[in-house]
Amino acid sequence: MSADIFGWELLLDLYDCDLETISSRETIRRFAVEVCEQLQMKRFGEPLIEHFGHEKPMTSGYSLVQLIETSAIVGHFSEFKRSVYLDLFSCKEFDADAVTQFTQKFFGAQRVIQRLIERQ
């Protein structure tokens, strides 16, 4: 790890996800817990999970915010598009490929785009 890196931001776009999984508040809550276990990161409180964006079918769905001691996990779930847009930022280094594989399997995504950004 370079001394000038503040943290890492993993952006995941997951497509053709299992509709039942991304439409369930309880399943999304379970994801927040399990992905933190996968990352070996401590959750700070319970996840905030709300269903909104009802003005347009494409934006209607759950949003997730899970604070972690090293930053946060934010996700947006489009039932219309059967897609998940996840942003994980942490000052603690983590295995981005392992998190991507876990997340893709958890949501049953047929396709995933992964971007990892080093923040200085």
Short mmCIF file of N, CA and C in Angstrom, two decimals:
data_model
loop_
_atom_site.label_atom_id
_atom_site.label_comp_id
_atom_site.label_asym_id
_atom_site.label_seq_id
_atom_site.Cartn_x
_atom_site.Cartn_y
_atom_site.Cartn_z
N MET A 1 0.84 -1.18 0.00
CA MET A 1 0.00 0.00 0.00
C MET A 1 0.88 1.24 0.00
N SER A 2 0.59 2.14 -0.90
CA SER A 2 1.32 3.39 -0.98
C SER A 2 0.90 4.32 0.16
N ALA A 3 1.85 5.04 0.71
CA ALA A 3 1.58 5.92 1.85
C ALA A 3 0.63 7.06 1.50
N ASP A 4 0.54 7.41 0.21
CA ASP A 4 -0.31 8.54 -0.16
C ASP A 4 -1.74 8.13 -0.53
N ILE A 5 -2.07 6.84 -0.45
CA ILE A 5 -3.43 6.39 -0.74
C ILE A 5 -4.27 6.49 0.53
N PHE A 6 -5.37 7.23 0.42
CA PHE A 6 -6.29 7.39 1.54
C PHE A 6 -7.25 6.20 1.65
N GLY A 7 -7.69 5.71 0.49
CA GLY A 7 -8.63 4.60 0.50
C GLY A 7 -8.92 4.10 -0.90
N TRP A 8 -9.81 3.12 -0.96
CA TRP A 8 -10.19 2.48 -2.21
C TRP A 8 -11.70 2.55 -2.37
N GLU A 9 -12.13 2.81 -3.59
CA GLU A 9 -13.56 2.87 -3.89
C GLU A 9 -13.86 1.85 -4.98
N LEU A 10 -14.71 0.90 -4.65
CA LEU A 10 -15.12 -0.13 -5.59
C LEU A 10 -16.52 0.21 -6.09
N LEU A 11 -16.65 0.36 -7.40
CA LEU A 11 -17.93 0.63 -8.03
C LEU A 11 -18.35 -0.62 -8.81
N LEU A 12 -19.52 -1.12 -8.49
CA LEU A 12 -20.03 -2.31 -9.18
C LEU A 12 -21.38 -2.00 -9.81
N ASP A 13 -21.51 -2.31 -11.08
CA ASP A 13 -22.79 -2.27 -11.79
C ASP A 13 -23.14 -3.71 -12.11
N LEU A 14 -24.23 -4.19 -11.54
CA LEU A 14 -24.63 -5.59 -11.71
C LEU A 14 -25.94 -5.64 -12.51
N TYR A 15 -25.96 -6.45 -13.56
CA TYR A 15 -27.10 -6.49 -14.47
C TYR A 15 -27.73 -7.89 -14.51
N ASP A 16 -29.01 -7.89 -14.89
CA ASP A 16 -29.79 -9.14 -14.98
C ASP A 16 -29.73 -9.90 -13.67
N CYS A 17 -30.02 -9.17 -12.59
CA CYS A 17 -30.02 -9.75 -11.24
C CYS A 17 -31.33 -10.49 -10.98
N ASP A 18 -31.32 -11.32 -9.95
CA ASP A 18 -32.52 -12.02 -9.51
C ASP A 18 -33.50 -10.99 -8.94
N LEU A 19 -34.65 -10.86 -9.57
CA LEU A 19 -35.63 -9.83 -9.19
C LEU A 19 -36.11 -9.99 -7.76
N GLU A 20 -36.36 -11.21 -7.34
CA GLU A 20 -36.85 -11.43 -5.97
C GLU A 20 -35.81 -10.98 -4.94
N THR A 21 -34.54 -11.22 -5.22
CA THR A 21 -33.47 -10.85 -4.29
C THR A 21 -33.34 -9.34 -4.16
N ILE A 22 -33.35 -8.63 -5.27
CA ILE A 22 -33.16 -7.17 -5.21
C ILE A 22 -34.42 -6.42 -4.80
N SER A 23 -35.54 -7.14 -4.68
CA SER A 23 -36.81 -6.54 -4.28
C SER A 23 -37.15 -6.79 -2.82
N SER A 24 -36.24 -7.38 -2.06
CA SER A 24 -36.51 -7.76 -0.68
C SER A 24 -35.65 -6.96 0.29
N ARG A 25 -36.30 -6.17 1.14
CA ARG A 25 -35.59 -5.40 2.16
C ARG A 25 -34.75 -6.31 3.05
N GLU A 26 -35.31 -7.43 3.47
CA GLU A 26 -34.61 -8.35 4.37
C GLU A 26 -33.38 -8.96 3.70
N THR A 27 -33.50 -9.31 2.43
CA THR A 27 -32.36 -9.88 1.71
C THR A 27 -31.26 -8.83 1.52
N ILE A 28 -31.64 -7.60 1.24
CA ILE A 28 -30.66 -6.52 1.10
C ILE A 28 -29.98 -6.27 2.45
N ARG A 29 -30.73 -6.34 3.54
CA ARG A 29 -30.14 -6.20 4.87
C ARG A 29 -29.13 -7.32 5.13
N ARG A 30 -29.50 -8.53 4.75
CA ARG A 30 -28.59 -9.67 4.91
C ARG A 30 -27.32 -9.47 4.08
N PHE A 31 -27.46 -8.90 2.88
CA PHE A 31 -26.29 -8.61 2.06
C PHE A 31 -25.35 -7.64 2.79
N ALA A 32 -25.91 -6.58 3.38
CA ALA A 32 -25.09 -5.60 4.09
C ALA A 32 -24.27 -6.27 5.20
N VAL A 33 -24.91 -7.16 5.92
CA VAL A 33 -24.22 -7.87 7.01
C VAL A 33 -23.14 -8.79 6.44
N GLU A 34 -23.50 -9.59 5.43
CA GLU A 34 -22.58 -10.60 4.91
C GLU A 34 -21.42 -9.99 4.14
N VAL A 35 -21.65 -8.90 3.41
CA VAL A 35 -20.54 -8.29 2.67
C VAL A 35 -19.54 -7.67 3.65
N CYS A 36 -20.01 -7.16 4.77
CA CYS A 36 -19.09 -6.64 5.78
C CYS A 36 -18.28 -7.78 6.40
N GLU A 37 -18.91 -8.92 6.59
CA GLU A 37 -18.17 -10.10 7.07
C GLU A 37 -17.12 -10.51 6.04
N GLN A 38 -17.51 -10.51 4.77
CA GLN A 38 -16.59 -10.85 3.68
C GLN A 38 -15.39 -9.90 3.67
N LEU A 39 -15.64 -8.64 3.92
CA LEU A 39 -14.58 -7.61 3.92
C LEU A 39 -13.79 -7.58 5.22
N GLN A 40 -14.30 -8.28 6.23
CA GLN A 40 -13.73 -8.22 7.58
C GLN A 40 -13.72 -6.77 8.08
N MET A 41 -14.88 -6.11 7.90
CA MET A 41 -15.05 -4.73 8.32
C MET A 41 -16.22 -4.64 9.29
N LYS A 42 -16.07 -3.78 10.26
CA LYS A 42 -17.07 -3.64 11.31
C LYS A 42 -18.15 -2.65 10.89
N ARG A 43 -19.41 -3.13 10.94
CA ARG A 43 -20.54 -2.25 10.65
C ARG A 43 -20.71 -1.25 11.77
N PHE A 44 -21.11 -0.05 11.42
CA PHE A 44 -21.41 0.99 12.39
C PHE A 44 -22.92 1.18 12.36
N GLY A 45 -23.63 0.50 13.27
CA GLY A 45 -25.09 0.59 13.30
C GLY A 45 -25.72 -0.31 12.27
N GLU A 46 -27.03 -0.22 12.20
CA GLU A 46 -27.82 -1.01 11.26
C GLU A 46 -27.89 -0.30 9.91
N PRO A 47 -28.09 -1.06 8.83
CA PRO A 47 -28.20 -0.43 7.52
C PRO A 47 -29.51 0.35 7.38
N LEU A 48 -29.45 1.44 6.65
CA LEU A 48 -30.63 2.20 6.27
C LEU A 48 -31.05 1.67 4.90
N ILE A 49 -32.29 1.19 4.82
CA ILE A 49 -32.80 0.61 3.57
C ILE A 49 -34.20 1.16 3.35
N GLU A 50 -34.36 1.94 2.29
CA GLU A 50 -35.66 2.55 1.98
C GLU A 50 -36.01 2.32 0.52
N HIS A 51 -37.30 2.16 0.27
CA HIS A 51 -37.81 1.97 -1.10
C HIS A 51 -38.42 3.29 -1.55
N PHE A 52 -37.87 3.88 -2.61
CA PHE A 52 -38.41 5.15 -3.11
C PHE A 52 -38.02 5.34 -4.57
N GLY A 53 -38.15 6.55 -5.09
CA GLY A 53 -37.88 6.82 -6.50
C GLY A 53 -39.03 6.41 -7.39
N HIS A 54 -40.24 6.49 -6.85
CA HIS A 54 -41.42 5.97 -7.54
C HIS A 54 -41.91 6.84 -8.69
N GLU A 55 -41.31 7.99 -8.91
CA GLU A 55 -41.75 8.87 -10.01
C GLU A 55 -41.53 8.23 -11.38
N LYS A 56 -40.48 7.41 -11.49
CA LYS A 56 -40.15 6.73 -12.75
C LYS A 56 -39.93 5.25 -12.46
N PRO A 57 -40.42 4.37 -13.32
CA PRO A 57 -40.21 2.94 -13.09
C PRO A 57 -38.72 2.57 -12.96
N MET A 58 -37.84 3.22 -13.74
CA MET A 58 -36.43 2.88 -13.74
C MET A 58 -35.76 3.18 -12.40
N THR A 59 -36.23 4.22 -11.69
CA THR A 59 -35.58 4.61 -10.44
C THR A 59 -36.26 4.05 -9.20
N SER A 60 -37.38 3.37 -9.39
CA SER A 60 -38.11 2.80 -8.26
C SER A 60 -37.38 1.58 -7.73
N GLY A 61 -37.12 1.59 -6.42
CA GLY A 61 -36.45 0.45 -5.82
C GLY A 61 -35.82 0.84 -4.49
N TYR A 62 -35.12 -0.10 -3.92
CA TYR A 62 -34.46 0.14 -2.63
C TYR A 62 -33.15 0.88 -2.81
N SER A 63 -32.79 1.63 -1.79
CA SER A 63 -31.46 2.19 -1.64
C SER A 63 -30.94 1.74 -0.28
N LEU A 64 -29.65 1.52 -0.21
CA LEU A 64 -28.98 0.99 0.97
C LEU A 64 -27.84 1.92 1.36
N VAL A 65 -27.74 2.22 2.65
CA VAL A 65 -26.56 2.88 3.20
C VAL A 65 -26.16 2.10 4.45
N GLN A 66 -24.93 1.59 4.43
CA GLN A 66 -24.38 0.89 5.59
C GLN A 66 -23.06 1.57 5.94
N LEU A 67 -23.04 2.25 7.07
CA LEU A 67 -21.79 2.83 7.52
C LEU A 67 -20.90 1.71 8.04
N ILE A 68 -19.62 1.82 7.75
CA ILE A 68 -18.63 0.90 8.29
C ILE A 68 -17.55 1.75 8.96
N GLU A 69 -16.82 1.17 9.89
CA GLU A 69 -15.84 1.96 10.63
C GLU A 69 -14.82 2.62 9.72
N THR A 70 -14.58 2.05 8.55
CA THR A 70 -13.61 2.64 7.63
C THR A 70 -14.26 3.43 6.50
N SER A 71 -15.58 3.59 6.48
CA SER A 71 -16.30 4.46 5.56
C SER A 71 -17.74 4.00 5.35
N ALA A 72 -18.11 3.57 4.10
CA ALA A 72 -19.52 3.26 3.87
C ALA A 72 -19.72 2.38 2.64
N ILE A 73 -20.89 1.73 2.63
CA ILE A 73 -21.36 0.96 1.48
C ILE A 73 -22.71 1.58 1.10
N VAL A 74 -22.84 1.94 -0.18
CA VAL A 74 -24.08 2.54 -0.67
C VAL A 74 -24.53 1.75 -1.89
N GLY A 75 -25.80 1.41 -1.93
CA GLY A 75 -26.32 0.65 -3.06
C GLY A 75 -27.67 1.17 -3.52
N HIS A 76 -27.91 1.07 -4.80
CA HIS A 76 -29.20 1.44 -5.40
C HIS A 76 -29.66 0.26 -6.24
N PHE A 77 -30.94 -0.10 -6.10
CA PHE A 77 -31.50 -1.30 -6.70
C PHE A 77 -32.65 -0.92 -7.62
N SER A 78 -32.53 -1.18 -8.91
CA SER A 78 -33.59 -0.89 -9.88
C SER A 78 -34.31 -2.18 -10.23
N GLU A 79 -35.54 -2.30 -9.76
CA GLU A 79 -36.34 -3.48 -10.08
C GLU A 79 -36.69 -3.50 -11.56
N PHE A 80 -36.97 -2.34 -12.12
CA PHE A 80 -37.34 -2.22 -13.53
C PHE A 80 -36.22 -2.73 -14.44
N LYS A 81 -34.98 -2.35 -14.11
CA LYS A 81 -33.82 -2.76 -14.91
C LYS A 81 -33.17 -4.06 -14.42
N ARG A 82 -33.67 -4.57 -13.27
CA ARG A 82 -33.08 -5.75 -12.64
C ARG A 82 -31.58 -5.55 -12.46
N SER A 83 -31.22 -4.37 -11.92
CA SER A 83 -29.81 -4.01 -11.76
C SER A 83 -29.53 -3.47 -10.37
N VAL A 84 -28.25 -3.55 -10.01
CA VAL A 84 -27.76 -3.05 -8.73
C VAL A 84 -26.56 -2.17 -9.02
N TYR A 85 -26.51 -1.02 -8.35
CA TYR A 85 -25.38 -0.10 -8.48
C TYR A 85 -24.81 0.08 -7.08
N LEU A 86 -23.61 -0.46 -6.87
CA LEU A 86 -23.02 -0.52 -5.54
C LEU A 86 -21.73 0.29 -5.50
N ASP A 87 -21.56 1.03 -4.42
CA ASP A 87 -20.36 1.85 -4.20
C ASP A 87 -19.83 1.52 -2.82
N LEU A 88 -18.64 0.95 -2.77
CA LEU A 88 -18.03 0.58 -1.50
C LEU A 88 -16.74 1.38 -1.36
N PHE A 89 -16.66 2.20 -0.31
CA PHE A 89 -15.46 2.99 -0.07
C PHE A 89 -14.89 2.62 1.30
N SER A 90 -13.57 2.39 1.34
CA SER A 90 -12.94 2.04 2.60
C SER A 90 -11.50 2.53 2.64
N CYS A 91 -11.11 2.99 3.80
CA CYS A 91 -9.71 3.34 4.03
C CYS A 91 -8.87 2.10 4.32
N LYS A 92 -9.54 0.99 4.61
CA LYS A 92 -8.85 -0.28 4.84
C LYS A 92 -8.80 -1.03 3.51
N GLU A 93 -7.63 -1.51 3.14
CA GLU A 93 -7.48 -2.24 1.89
C GLU A 93 -8.31 -3.52 1.91
N PHE A 94 -8.85 -3.90 0.75
CA PHE A 94 -9.68 -5.10 0.65
C PHE A 94 -9.48 -5.74 -0.72
N ASP A 95 -9.92 -6.98 -0.85
CA ASP A 95 -9.81 -7.74 -2.09
C ASP A 95 -11.03 -7.44 -2.97
N ALA A 96 -10.86 -6.54 -3.91
CA ALA A 96 -11.97 -6.09 -4.76
C ALA A 96 -12.54 -7.23 -5.59
N ASP A 97 -11.69 -8.12 -6.08
CA ASP A 97 -12.19 -9.23 -6.90
C ASP A 97 -13.05 -10.19 -6.08
N ALA A 98 -12.63 -10.47 -4.85
CA ALA A 98 -13.42 -11.36 -3.99
C ALA A 98 -14.77 -10.74 -3.66
N VAL A 99 -14.79 -9.44 -3.39
CA VAL A 99 -16.06 -8.75 -3.10
C VAL A 99 -16.95 -8.76 -4.33
N THR A 100 -16.37 -8.55 -5.50
CA THR A 100 -17.14 -8.55 -6.74
C THR A 100 -17.77 -9.92 -6.97
N GLN A 101 -17.00 -10.98 -6.81
CA GLN A 101 -17.52 -12.34 -7.01
C GLN A 101 -18.63 -12.65 -6.01
N PHE A 102 -18.42 -12.28 -4.74
CA PHE A 102 -19.43 -12.51 -3.70
C PHE A 102 -20.73 -11.78 -4.06
N THR A 103 -20.60 -10.52 -4.45
CA THR A 103 -21.77 -9.68 -4.74
C THR A 103 -22.51 -10.19 -5.97
N GLN A 104 -21.77 -10.56 -7.00
CA GLN A 104 -22.40 -11.08 -8.22
C GLN A 104 -23.19 -12.34 -7.92
N LYS A 105 -22.60 -13.24 -7.13
CA LYS A 105 -23.29 -14.48 -6.78
C LYS A 105 -24.50 -14.19 -5.89
N PHE A 106 -24.34 -13.29 -4.91
CA PHE A 106 -25.42 -12.99 -3.97
C PHE A 106 -26.67 -12.49 -4.70
N PHE A 107 -26.49 -11.60 -5.67
CA PHE A 107 -27.63 -11.01 -6.38
C PHE A 107 -27.98 -11.76 -7.67
N GLY A 108 -27.26 -12.83 -7.97
CA GLY A 108 -27.55 -13.62 -9.17
C GLY A 108 -27.34 -12.84 -10.45
N ALA A 109 -26.38 -11.92 -10.45
CA ALA A 109 -26.14 -11.07 -11.62
C ALA A 109 -25.50 -11.88 -12.75
N GLN A 110 -26.01 -11.69 -13.95
CA GLN A 110 -25.46 -12.36 -15.13
C GLN A 110 -24.26 -11.60 -15.70
N ARG A 111 -24.19 -10.30 -15.38
CA ARG A 111 -23.11 -9.46 -15.92
C ARG A 111 -22.74 -8.43 -14.87
N VAL A 112 -21.46 -8.13 -14.78
CA VAL A 112 -21.00 -7.14 -13.80
C VAL A 112 -19.89 -6.28 -14.41
N ILE A 113 -19.93 -5.01 -14.11
CA ILE A 113 -18.85 -4.09 -14.47
C ILE A 113 -18.22 -3.63 -13.15
N GLN A 114 -16.92 -3.81 -13.05
CA GLN A 114 -16.17 -3.47 -11.84
C GLN A 114 -15.18 -2.35 -12.14
N ARG A 115 -15.16 -1.34 -11.28
CA ARG A 115 -14.18 -0.27 -11.36
C ARG A 115 -13.62 -0.06 -9.96
N LEU A 116 -12.30 -0.03 -9.85
CA LEU A 116 -11.65 0.21 -8.57
C LEU A 116 -10.83 1.49 -8.69
N ILE A 117 -11.06 2.40 -7.78
CA ILE A 117 -10.40 3.70 -7.79
C ILE A 117 -9.58 3.85 -6.52
N GLU A 118 -8.33 4.24 -6.67
CA GLU A 118 -7.51 4.58 -5.50
C GLU A 118 -7.70 6.06 -5.21
N ARG A 119 -8.06 6.37 -3.97
CA ARG A 119 -8.29 7.76 -3.56
C ARG A 119 -7.09 8.25 -2.76
N GLN A 120 -6.54 9.40 -3.15
CA GLN A 120 -5.35 9.94 -2.48
C GLN A 120 -5.72 11.07 -1.53
#
